[in-house]
Tab-separated table of C-alpha atoms in Angstrom:
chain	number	residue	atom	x	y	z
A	1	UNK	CA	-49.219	-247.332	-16.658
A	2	UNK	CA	-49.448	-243.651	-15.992
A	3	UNK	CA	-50.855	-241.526	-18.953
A	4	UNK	CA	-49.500	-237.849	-19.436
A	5	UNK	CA	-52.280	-235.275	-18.688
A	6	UNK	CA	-51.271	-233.425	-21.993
A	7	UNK	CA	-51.625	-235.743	-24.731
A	8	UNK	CA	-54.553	-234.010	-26.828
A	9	UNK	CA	-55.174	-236.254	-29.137
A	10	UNK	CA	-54.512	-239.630	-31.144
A	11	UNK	CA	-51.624	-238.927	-32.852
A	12	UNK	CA	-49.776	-237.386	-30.059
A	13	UNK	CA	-51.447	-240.539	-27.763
A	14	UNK	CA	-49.943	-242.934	-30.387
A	15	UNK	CA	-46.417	-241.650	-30.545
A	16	UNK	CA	-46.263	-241.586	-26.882
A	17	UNK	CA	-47.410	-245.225	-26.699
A	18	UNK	CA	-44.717	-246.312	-29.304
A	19	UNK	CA	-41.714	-244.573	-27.751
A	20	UNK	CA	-43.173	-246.320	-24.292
A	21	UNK	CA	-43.128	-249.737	-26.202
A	22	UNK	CA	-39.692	-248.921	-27.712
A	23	UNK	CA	-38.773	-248.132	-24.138
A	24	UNK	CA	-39.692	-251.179	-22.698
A	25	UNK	CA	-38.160	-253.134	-25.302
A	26	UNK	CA	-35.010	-251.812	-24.743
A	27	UNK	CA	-34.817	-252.100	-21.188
A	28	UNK	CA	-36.396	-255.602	-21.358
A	29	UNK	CA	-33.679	-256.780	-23.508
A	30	UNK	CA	-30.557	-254.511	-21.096
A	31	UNK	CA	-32.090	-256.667	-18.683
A	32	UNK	CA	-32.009	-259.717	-20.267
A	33	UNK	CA	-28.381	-259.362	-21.649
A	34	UNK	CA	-27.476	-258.161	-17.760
A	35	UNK	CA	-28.649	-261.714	-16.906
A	36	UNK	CA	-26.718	-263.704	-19.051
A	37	UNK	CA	-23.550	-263.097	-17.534
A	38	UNK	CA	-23.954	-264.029	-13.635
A	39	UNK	CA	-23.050	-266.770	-12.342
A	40	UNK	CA	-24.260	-269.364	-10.759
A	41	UNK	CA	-24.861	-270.772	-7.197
A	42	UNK	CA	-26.097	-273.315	-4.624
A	43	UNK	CA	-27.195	-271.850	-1.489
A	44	UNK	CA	-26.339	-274.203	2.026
A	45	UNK	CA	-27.329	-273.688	5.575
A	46	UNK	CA	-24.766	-273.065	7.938
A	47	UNK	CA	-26.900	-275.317	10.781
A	48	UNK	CA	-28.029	-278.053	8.896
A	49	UNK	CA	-25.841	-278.189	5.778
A	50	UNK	CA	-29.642	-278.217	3.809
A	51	UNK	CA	-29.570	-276.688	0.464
A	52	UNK	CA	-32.283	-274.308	-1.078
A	53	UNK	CA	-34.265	-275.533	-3.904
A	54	UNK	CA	-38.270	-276.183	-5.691
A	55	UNK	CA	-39.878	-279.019	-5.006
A	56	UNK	CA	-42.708	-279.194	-7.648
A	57	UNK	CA	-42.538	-275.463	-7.446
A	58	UNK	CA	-42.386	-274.933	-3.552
A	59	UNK	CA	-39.131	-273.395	-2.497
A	60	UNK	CA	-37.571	-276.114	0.315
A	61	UNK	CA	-34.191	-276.811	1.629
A	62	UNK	CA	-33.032	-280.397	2.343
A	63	UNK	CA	-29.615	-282.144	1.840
A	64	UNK	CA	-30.731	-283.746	-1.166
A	65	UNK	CA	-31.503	-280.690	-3.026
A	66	UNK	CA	-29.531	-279.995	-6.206
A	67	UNK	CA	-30.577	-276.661	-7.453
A	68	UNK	CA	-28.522	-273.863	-8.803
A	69	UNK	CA	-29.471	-269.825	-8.258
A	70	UNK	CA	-28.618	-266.709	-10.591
A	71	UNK	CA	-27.796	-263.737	-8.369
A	72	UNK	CA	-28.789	-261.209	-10.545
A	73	UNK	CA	-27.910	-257.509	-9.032
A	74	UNK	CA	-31.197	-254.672	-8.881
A	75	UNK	CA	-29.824	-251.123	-9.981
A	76	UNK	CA	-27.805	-249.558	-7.752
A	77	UNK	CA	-29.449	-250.194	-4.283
A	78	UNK	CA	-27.377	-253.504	-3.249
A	79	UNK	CA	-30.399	-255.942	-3.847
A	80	UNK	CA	-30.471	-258.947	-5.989
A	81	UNK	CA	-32.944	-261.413	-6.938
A	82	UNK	CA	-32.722	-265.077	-6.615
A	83	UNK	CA	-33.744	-267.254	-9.908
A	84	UNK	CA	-33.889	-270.633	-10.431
A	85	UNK	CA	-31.760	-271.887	-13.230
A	86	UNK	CA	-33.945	-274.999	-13.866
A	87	UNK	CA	-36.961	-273.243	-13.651
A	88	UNK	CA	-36.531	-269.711	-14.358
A	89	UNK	CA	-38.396	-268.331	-11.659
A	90	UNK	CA	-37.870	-266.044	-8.627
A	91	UNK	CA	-37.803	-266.487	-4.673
A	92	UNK	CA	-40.499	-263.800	-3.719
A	93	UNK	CA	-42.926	-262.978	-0.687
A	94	UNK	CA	-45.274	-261.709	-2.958
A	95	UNK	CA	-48.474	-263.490	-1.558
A	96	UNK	CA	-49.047	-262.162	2.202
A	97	UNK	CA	-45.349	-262.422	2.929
A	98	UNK	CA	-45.259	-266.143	2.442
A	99	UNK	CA	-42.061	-267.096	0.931
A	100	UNK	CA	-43.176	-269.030	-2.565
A	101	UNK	CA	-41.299	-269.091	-6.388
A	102	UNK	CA	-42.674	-267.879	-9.961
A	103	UNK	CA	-42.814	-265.126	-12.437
A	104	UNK	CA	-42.441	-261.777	-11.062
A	105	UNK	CA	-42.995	-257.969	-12.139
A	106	UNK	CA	-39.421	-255.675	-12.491
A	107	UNK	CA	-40.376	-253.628	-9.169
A	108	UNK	CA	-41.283	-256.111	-7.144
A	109	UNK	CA	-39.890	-255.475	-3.770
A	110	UNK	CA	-40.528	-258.802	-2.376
A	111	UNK	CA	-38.767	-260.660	-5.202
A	112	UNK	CA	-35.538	-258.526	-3.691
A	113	UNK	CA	-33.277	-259.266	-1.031
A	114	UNK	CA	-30.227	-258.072	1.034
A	115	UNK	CA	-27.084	-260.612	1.459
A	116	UNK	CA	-25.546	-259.599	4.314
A	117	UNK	CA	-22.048	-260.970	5.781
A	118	UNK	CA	-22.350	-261.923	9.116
A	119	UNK	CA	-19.471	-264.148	10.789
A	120	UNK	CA	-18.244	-265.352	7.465
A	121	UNK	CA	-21.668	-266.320	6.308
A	122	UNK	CA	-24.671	-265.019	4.338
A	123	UNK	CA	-27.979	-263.834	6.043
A	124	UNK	CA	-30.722	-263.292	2.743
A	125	UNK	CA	-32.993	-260.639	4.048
A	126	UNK	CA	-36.667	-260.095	1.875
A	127	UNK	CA	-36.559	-256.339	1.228
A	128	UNK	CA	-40.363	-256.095	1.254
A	129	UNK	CA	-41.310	-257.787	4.469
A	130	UNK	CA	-37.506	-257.636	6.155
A	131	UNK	CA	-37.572	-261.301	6.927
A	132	UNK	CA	-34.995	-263.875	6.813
A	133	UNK	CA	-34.959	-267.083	5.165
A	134	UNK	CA	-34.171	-269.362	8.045
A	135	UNK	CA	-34.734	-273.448	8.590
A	136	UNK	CA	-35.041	-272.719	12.422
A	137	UNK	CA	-38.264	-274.884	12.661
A	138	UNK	CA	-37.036	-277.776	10.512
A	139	UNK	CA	-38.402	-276.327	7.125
A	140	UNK	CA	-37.854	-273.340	4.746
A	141	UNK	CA	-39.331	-269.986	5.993
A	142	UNK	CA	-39.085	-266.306	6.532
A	143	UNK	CA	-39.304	-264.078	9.726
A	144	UNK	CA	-37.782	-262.533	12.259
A	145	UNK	CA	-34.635	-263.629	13.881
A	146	UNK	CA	-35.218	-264.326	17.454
A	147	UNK	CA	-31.218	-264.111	17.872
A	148	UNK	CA	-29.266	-262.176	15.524
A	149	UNK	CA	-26.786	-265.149	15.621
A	150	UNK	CA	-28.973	-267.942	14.704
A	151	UNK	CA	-27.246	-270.723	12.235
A	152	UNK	CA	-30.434	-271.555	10.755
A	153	UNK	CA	-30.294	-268.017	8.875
A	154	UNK	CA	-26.588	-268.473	7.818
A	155	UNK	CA	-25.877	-269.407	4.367
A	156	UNK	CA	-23.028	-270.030	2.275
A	157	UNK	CA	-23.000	-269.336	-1.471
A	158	UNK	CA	-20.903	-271.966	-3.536
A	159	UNK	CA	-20.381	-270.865	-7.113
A	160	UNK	CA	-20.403	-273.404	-9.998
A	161	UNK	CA	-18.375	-271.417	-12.250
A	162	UNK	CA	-15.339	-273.727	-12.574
A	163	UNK	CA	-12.921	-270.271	-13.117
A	164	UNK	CA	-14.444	-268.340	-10.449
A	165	UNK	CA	-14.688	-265.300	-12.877
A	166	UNK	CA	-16.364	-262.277	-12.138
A	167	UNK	CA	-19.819	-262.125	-12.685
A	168	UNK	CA	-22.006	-260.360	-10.634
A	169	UNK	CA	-22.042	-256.097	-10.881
A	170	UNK	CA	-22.194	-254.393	-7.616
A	171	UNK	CA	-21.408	-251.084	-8.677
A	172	UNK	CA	-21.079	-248.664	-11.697
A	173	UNK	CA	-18.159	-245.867	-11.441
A	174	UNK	CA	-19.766	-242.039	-10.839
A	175	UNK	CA	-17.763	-239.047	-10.646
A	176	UNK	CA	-17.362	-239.211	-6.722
A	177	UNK	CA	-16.502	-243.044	-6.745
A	178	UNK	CA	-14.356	-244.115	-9.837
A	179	UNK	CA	-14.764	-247.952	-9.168
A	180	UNK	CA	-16.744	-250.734	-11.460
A	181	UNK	CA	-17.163	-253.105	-9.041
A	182	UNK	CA	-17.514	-257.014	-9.890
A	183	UNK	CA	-18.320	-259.861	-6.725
A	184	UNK	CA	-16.310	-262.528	-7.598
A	185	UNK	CA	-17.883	-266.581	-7.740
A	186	UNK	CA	-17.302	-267.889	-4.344
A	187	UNK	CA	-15.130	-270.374	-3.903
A	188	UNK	CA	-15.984	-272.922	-0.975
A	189	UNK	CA	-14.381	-276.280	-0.175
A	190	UNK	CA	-14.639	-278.373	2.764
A	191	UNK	CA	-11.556	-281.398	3.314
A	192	UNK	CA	-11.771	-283.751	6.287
A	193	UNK	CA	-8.615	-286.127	7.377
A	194	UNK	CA	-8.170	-288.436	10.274
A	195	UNK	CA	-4.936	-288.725	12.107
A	196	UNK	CA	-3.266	-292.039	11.087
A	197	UNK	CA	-3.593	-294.325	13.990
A	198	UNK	CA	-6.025	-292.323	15.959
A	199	UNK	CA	-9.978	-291.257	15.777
A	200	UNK	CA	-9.159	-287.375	15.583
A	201	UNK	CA	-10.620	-286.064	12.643
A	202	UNK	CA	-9.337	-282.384	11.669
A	203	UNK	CA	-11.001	-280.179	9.178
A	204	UNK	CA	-10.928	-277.094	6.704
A	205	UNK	CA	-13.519	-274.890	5.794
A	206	UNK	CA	-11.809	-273.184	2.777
A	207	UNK	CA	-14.222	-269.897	1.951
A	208	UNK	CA	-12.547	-267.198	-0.435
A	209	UNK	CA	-14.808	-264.458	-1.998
A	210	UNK	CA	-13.693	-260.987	-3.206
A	211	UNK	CA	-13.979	-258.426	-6.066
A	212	UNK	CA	-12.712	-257.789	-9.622
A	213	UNK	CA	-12.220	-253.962	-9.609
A	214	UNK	CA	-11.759	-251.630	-12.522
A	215	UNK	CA	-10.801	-247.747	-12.438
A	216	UNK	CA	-11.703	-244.908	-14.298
A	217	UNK	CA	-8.598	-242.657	-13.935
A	218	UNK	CA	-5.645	-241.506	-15.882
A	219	UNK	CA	-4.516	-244.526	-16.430
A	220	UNK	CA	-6.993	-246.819	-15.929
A	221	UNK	CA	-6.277	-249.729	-13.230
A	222	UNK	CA	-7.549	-253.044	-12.618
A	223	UNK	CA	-7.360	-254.846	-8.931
A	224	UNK	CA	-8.516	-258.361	-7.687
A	225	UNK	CA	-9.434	-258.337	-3.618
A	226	UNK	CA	-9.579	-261.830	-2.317
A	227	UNK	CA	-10.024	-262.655	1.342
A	228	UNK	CA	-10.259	-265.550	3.603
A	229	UNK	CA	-12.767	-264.620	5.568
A	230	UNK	CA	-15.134	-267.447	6.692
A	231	UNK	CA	-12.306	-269.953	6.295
A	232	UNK	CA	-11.775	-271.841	9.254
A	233	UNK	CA	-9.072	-274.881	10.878
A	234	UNK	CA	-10.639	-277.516	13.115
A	235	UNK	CA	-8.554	-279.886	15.170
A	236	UNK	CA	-11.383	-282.263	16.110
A	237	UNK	CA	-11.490	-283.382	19.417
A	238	UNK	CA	-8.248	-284.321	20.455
A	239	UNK	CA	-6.933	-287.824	20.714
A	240	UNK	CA	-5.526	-287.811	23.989
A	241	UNK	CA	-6.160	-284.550	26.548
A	242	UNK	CA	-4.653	-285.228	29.804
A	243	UNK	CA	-2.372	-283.745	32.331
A	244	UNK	CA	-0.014	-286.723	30.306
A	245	UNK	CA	-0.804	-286.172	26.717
A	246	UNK	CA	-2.140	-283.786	24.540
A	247	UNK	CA	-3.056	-283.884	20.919
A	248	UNK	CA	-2.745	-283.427	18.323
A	249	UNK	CA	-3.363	-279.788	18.722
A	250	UNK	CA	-2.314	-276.779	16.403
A	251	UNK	CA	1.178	-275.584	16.526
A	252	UNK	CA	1.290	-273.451	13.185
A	253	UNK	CA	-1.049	-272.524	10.581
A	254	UNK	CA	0.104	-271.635	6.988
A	255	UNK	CA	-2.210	-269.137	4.763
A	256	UNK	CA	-0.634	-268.997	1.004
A	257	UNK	CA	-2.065	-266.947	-1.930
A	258	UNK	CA	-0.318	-266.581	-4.935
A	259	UNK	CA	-0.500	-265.883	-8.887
A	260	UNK	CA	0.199	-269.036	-10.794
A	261	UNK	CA	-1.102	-268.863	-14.555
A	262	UNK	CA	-0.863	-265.329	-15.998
A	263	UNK	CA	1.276	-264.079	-12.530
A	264	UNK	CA	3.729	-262.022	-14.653
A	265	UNK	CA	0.349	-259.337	-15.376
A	266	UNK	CA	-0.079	-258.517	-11.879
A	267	UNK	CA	2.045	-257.822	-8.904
A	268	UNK	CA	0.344	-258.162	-4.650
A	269	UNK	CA	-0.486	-254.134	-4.384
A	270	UNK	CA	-1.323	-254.759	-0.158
A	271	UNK	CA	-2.173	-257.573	1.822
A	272	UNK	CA	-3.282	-257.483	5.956
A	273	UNK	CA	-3.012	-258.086	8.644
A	274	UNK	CA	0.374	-256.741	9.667
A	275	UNK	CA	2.527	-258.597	11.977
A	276	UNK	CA	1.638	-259.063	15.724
A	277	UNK	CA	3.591	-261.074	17.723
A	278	UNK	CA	1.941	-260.402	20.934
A	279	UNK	CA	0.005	-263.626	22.696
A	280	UNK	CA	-2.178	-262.169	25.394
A	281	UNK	CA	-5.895	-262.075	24.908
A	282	UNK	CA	-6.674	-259.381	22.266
A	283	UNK	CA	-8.888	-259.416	19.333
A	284	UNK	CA	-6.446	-258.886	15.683
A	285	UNK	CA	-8.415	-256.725	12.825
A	286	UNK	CA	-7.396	-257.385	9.688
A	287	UNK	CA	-8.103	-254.060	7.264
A	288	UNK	CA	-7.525	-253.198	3.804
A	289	UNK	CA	-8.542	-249.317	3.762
A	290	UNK	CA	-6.855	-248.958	0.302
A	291	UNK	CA	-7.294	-248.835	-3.962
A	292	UNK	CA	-5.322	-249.095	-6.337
A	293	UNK	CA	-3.340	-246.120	-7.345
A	294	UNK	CA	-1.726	-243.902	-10.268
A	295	UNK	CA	1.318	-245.523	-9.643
A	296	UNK	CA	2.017	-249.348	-9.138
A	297	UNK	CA	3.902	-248.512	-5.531
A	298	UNK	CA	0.538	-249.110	-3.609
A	299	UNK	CA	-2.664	-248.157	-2.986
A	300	UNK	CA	-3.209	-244.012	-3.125
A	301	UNK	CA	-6.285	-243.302	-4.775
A	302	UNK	CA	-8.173	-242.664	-1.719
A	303	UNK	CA	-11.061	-244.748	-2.706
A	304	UNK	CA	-12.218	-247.437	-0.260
A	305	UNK	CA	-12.071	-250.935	-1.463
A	306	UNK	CA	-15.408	-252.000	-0.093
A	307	UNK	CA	-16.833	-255.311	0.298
A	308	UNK	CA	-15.434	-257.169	2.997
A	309	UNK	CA	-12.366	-255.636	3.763
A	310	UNK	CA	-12.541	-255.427	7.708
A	311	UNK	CA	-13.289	-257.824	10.184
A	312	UNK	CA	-11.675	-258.885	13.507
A	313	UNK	CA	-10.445	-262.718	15.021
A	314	UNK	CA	-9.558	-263.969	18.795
A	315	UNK	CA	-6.376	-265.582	18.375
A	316	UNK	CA	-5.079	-265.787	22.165
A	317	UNK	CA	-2.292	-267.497	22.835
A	318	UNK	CA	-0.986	-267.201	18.951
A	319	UNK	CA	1.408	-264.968	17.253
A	320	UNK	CA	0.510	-263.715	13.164
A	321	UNK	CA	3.192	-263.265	11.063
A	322	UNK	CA	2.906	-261.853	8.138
A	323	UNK	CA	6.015	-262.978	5.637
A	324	UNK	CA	4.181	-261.847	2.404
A	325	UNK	CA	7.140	-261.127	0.048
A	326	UNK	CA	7.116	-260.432	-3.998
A	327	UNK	CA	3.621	-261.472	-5.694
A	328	UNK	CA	2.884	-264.134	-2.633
A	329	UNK	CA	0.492	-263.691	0.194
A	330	UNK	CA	2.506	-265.758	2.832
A	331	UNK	CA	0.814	-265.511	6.289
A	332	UNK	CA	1.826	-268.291	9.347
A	333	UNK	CA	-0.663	-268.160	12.683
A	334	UNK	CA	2.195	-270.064	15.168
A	335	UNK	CA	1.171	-271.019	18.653
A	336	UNK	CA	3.460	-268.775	21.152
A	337	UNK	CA	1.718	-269.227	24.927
A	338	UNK	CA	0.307	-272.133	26.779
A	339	UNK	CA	-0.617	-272.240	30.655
A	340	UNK	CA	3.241	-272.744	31.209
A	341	UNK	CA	4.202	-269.875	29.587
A	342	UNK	CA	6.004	-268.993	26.468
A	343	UNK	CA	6.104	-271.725	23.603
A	344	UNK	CA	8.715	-272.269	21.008
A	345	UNK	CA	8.884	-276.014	21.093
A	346	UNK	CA	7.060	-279.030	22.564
A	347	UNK	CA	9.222	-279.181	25.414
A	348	UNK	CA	7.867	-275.884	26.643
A	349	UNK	CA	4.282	-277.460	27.264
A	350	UNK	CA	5.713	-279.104	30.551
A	351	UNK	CA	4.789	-276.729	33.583
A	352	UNK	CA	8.452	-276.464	35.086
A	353	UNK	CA	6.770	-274.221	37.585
A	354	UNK	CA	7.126	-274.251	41.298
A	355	UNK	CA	3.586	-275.809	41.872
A	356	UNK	CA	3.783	-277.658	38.552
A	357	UNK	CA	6.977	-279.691	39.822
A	358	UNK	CA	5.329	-280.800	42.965
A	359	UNK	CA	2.291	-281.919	41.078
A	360	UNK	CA	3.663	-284.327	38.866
A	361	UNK	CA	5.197	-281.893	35.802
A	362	UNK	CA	2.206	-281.758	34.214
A	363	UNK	CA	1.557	-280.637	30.178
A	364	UNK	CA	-0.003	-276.987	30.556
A	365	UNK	CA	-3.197	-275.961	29.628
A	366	UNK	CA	-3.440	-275.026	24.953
A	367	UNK	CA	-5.274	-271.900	24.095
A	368	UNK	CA	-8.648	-272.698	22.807
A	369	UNK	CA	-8.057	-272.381	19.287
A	370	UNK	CA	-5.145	-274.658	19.396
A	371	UNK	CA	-7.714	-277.277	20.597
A	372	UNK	CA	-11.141	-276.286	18.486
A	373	UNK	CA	-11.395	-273.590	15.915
A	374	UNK	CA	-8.786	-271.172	14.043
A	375	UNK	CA	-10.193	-268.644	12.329
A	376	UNK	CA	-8.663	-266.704	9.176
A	377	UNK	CA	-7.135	-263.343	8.856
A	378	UNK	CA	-5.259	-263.123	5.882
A	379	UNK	CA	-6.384	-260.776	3.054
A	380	UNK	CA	-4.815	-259.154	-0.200
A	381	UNK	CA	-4.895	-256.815	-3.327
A	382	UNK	CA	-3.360	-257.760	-6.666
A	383	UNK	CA	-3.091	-255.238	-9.318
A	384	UNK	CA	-2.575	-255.561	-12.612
A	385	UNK	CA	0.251	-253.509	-14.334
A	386	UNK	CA	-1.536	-252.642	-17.510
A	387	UNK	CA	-5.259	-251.059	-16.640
A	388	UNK	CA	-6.002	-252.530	-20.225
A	389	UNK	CA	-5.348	-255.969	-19.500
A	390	UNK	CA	-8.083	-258.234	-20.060
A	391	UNK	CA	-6.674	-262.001	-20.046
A	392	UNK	CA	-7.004	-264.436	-16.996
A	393	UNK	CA	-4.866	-264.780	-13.879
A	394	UNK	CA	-5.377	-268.325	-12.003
A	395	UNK	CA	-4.672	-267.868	-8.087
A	396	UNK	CA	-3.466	-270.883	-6.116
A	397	UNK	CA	-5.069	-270.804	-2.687
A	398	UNK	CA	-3.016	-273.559	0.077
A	399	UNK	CA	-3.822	-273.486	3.664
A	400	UNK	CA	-1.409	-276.241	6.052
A	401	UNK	CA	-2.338	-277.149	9.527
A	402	UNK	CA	0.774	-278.848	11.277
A	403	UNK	CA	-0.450	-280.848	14.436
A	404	UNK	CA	1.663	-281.837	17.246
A	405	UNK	CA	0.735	-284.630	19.604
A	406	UNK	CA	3.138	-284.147	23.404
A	407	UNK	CA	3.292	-286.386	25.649
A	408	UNK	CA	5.270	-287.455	29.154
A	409	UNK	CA	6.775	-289.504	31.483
A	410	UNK	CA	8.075	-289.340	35.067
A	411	UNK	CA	10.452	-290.800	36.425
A	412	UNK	CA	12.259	-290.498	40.231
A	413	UNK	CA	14.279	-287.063	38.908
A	414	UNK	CA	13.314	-286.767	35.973
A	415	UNK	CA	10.648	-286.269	33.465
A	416	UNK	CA	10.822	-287.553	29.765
A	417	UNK	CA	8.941	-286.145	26.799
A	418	UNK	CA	7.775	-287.700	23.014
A	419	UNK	CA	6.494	-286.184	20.319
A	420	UNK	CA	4.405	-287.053	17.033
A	421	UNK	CA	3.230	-284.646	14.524
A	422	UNK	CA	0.735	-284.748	11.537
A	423	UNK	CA	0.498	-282.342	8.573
A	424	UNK	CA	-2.976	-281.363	6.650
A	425	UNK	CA	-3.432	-279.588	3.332
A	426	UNK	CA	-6.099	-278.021	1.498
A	427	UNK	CA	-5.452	-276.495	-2.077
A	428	UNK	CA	-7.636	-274.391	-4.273
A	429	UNK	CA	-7.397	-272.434	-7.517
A	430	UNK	CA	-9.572	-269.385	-8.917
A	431	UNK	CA	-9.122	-268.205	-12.015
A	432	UNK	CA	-10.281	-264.229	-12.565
A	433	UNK	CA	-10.855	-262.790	-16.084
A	434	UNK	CA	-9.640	-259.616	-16.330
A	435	UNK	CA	-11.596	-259.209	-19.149
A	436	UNK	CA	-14.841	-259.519	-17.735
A	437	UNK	CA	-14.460	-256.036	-16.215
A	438	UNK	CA	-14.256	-252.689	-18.510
């Protein structure tokens, strides 16, 4: 503690020492009462699937692990800290760097860290030593990244809040940016499904996060941002994948957000991307640039949303359409280009080409994210039409993968061709309390 030069004497020494105590008190207790509403968390490895915890104290990551994390936001500067909810204590690099758990001092840099998005994940960067927790060498550690991509230094955050409410402040409004800003519980949920009759095993990798938003204009406003980013459609390795069959392979892919519970309190403000039905190879962006407004027409208040509200997909090969319409999100990712050309149904996959009739009529060639991975584009903005509304809207979150397996025959003239298809669903819920946000 730093005394003031000027105090002359006892009585002046022993006022300044009880406002200092009163100070402390109170901000002990802010900080204390700050804690008690965020949520909570387990933290998995994108590699290795491990999960963080404390193993007689030691912080470790293994499959096994069960523990749940508070993310409790530092002040204004984007940082949180990390605390165990069985234990209490902190993840920290206190002693030389090493990463370790315990009690922990208010300004303690090292018991601070960044979580930054990076391809739909979470790097945890130590703000004192600018490491990364990483499992890169089988265990638990921090460093440096020898590739900025590395999986071992990837995690996702799974909340255990079972409404998904907001919890965890990112930012107070000031006069130049009117926003409280609220980081929504996570929600992440993997589903796995094998094709009747086959060995191909498709998957979903449902990951929604966003932000509770509230307004301090004339009139206040409220706005929920939820986005898909980090979701993800796997095929599996197909069944069959030969010049004679293919599948089962992704033909459309069906993105669905929509107010269920509560829906008549908010209406969809914005959602992206837009439309695009071109199929060469590009690179789609998917942007929401926007805030809610004065009036309920759409965004206008020329404050950015924030969080993440921009990122960019390959889809080659695939047209986006985006059929959003009244309060539902409604987005449909529909194959529209093989080798062969232009697709619009299964009969379009045989190569009816010059060469391709004097080599057999063989199936053309699927765009690689018919055949692997489909990443997600689809974003929105739901506003509430009374800025004082504090009750709880439940969002139902459905993505559908429908797989088509093609497959052909020649014969002297001709060439005949079959067809099986398989359907896959995946359905979520969060639940957002309005009135968690002032």
């Amino acid at each position: 503690m730093q005394l003031i030069s000027s105090l002359s004497n006892k009585s002046q020494m022993k006022t300044y020492y009880s406002y200092t105590k009163l100070a402390c008190l109170l901000a002990l207790l802010t900080w204390m009462s700050t804690l008690a509403i965020e949520a909570q968390t387990s933290i998995t490895n994108r590699w290795t699937g491990d999960k963080i915890g404390l193993q007689n104290g030691t912080p470790y990551c293994s499959t096994a692990a069960t523990d749940s994390w508070i993310v409790e936001q530092v002040g204004d500067g984007g940082y949180v800290r990390l605390k165990n909810v069985a234990t209490g204590t902190y993840l920290h690099t206190e002693n030389g760097g090493q990463l370790g758990s315990g009690a922990i001092q208010p300004g303690w840099w090292s018991a601070m860290w960044s979580l930054v998005s990076y391809d739909g994940y979470t790097q945890i960067v130590n703000r004192w030593s600018g490491g990364y927790l990483h499992n890169q060498n089988g265990k638990l550690e921090i460093g440096p990244l020898d590739a900025p991509g590395w999986w071992s230094a990837q995690w996702s955050m799974a909340g255990k809040a079972s409404n998904n409410n907001a919890s965890n402040i990112v930012a107070d409004p000031t006069d130049a940016d009117p926003r409280k800003r609220l980081r929504l519980t996570p929600l992440s949920k993997d589903q796995t499904a094998t094709i009747q009759g086959t060995t191909q095993t498709c998957e979903f990798n449902m990951r929604v996060n966003g932000f509770l938003y509230a307004f301090t204009l004339s009139p206040s406003q409220k706005l929920v941002h939820l986005t898909t980013e980090g979701s993800i459609a796997k095929t599996g390795v197909l069944a069959s994948n030969t010049s004679d069959k293919r599948g089962f392979f992704l033909e459309k892919l069906e993105i669905t957000i929509e107010p269920t519970t509560g829906a008549e309190n908010v209406y969809r403000d914005v959602d992206a991307p837009p439309t695009d039905t071109n199929t060469g190879s590009r690179t789609i962006t998917t942007s929401i640039s926007g805030t809610g407004g004065a009036s309920k027409d759409g965004p206008s208040a020329g404050v950015e949303i924030g969080g993440s509200d921009s990122w960019s997909q390959n889809i080659n090969g695939f047209k986006y359409l985006n059929n959003s319409s009244g309060k539902k999100l409604y987005h449909v990712v529909e194959l529209a280009s093989t080798s062969s050309g232009p697709y619009t149904k299964y009969q379009d996959l045989l190569d009816m080409s010059f060469t391709g009739s004097f080599s057999g009529t063989p199936l053309g060639t699927l765009p690689d994210q018919a055949v692997n991975t489909m990443p997600f584009l689809a974003q929105g903005v739901w506003q509430t039409y009374n800025g004082d509304f504090e009750g709880k809207v439940t969002f139902k979150i459905t993505y559908k993968m429908h797989l088509r397996s093609v497959s052909k025959t020649n014969y002297f003239f001709t060439v005949d061709t079959s067809t099986t298809t398989s359907d896959m669903e995946i359905t979520d819920y969060i639940t957002v309390d309005f009135g968690s946000i002032k």
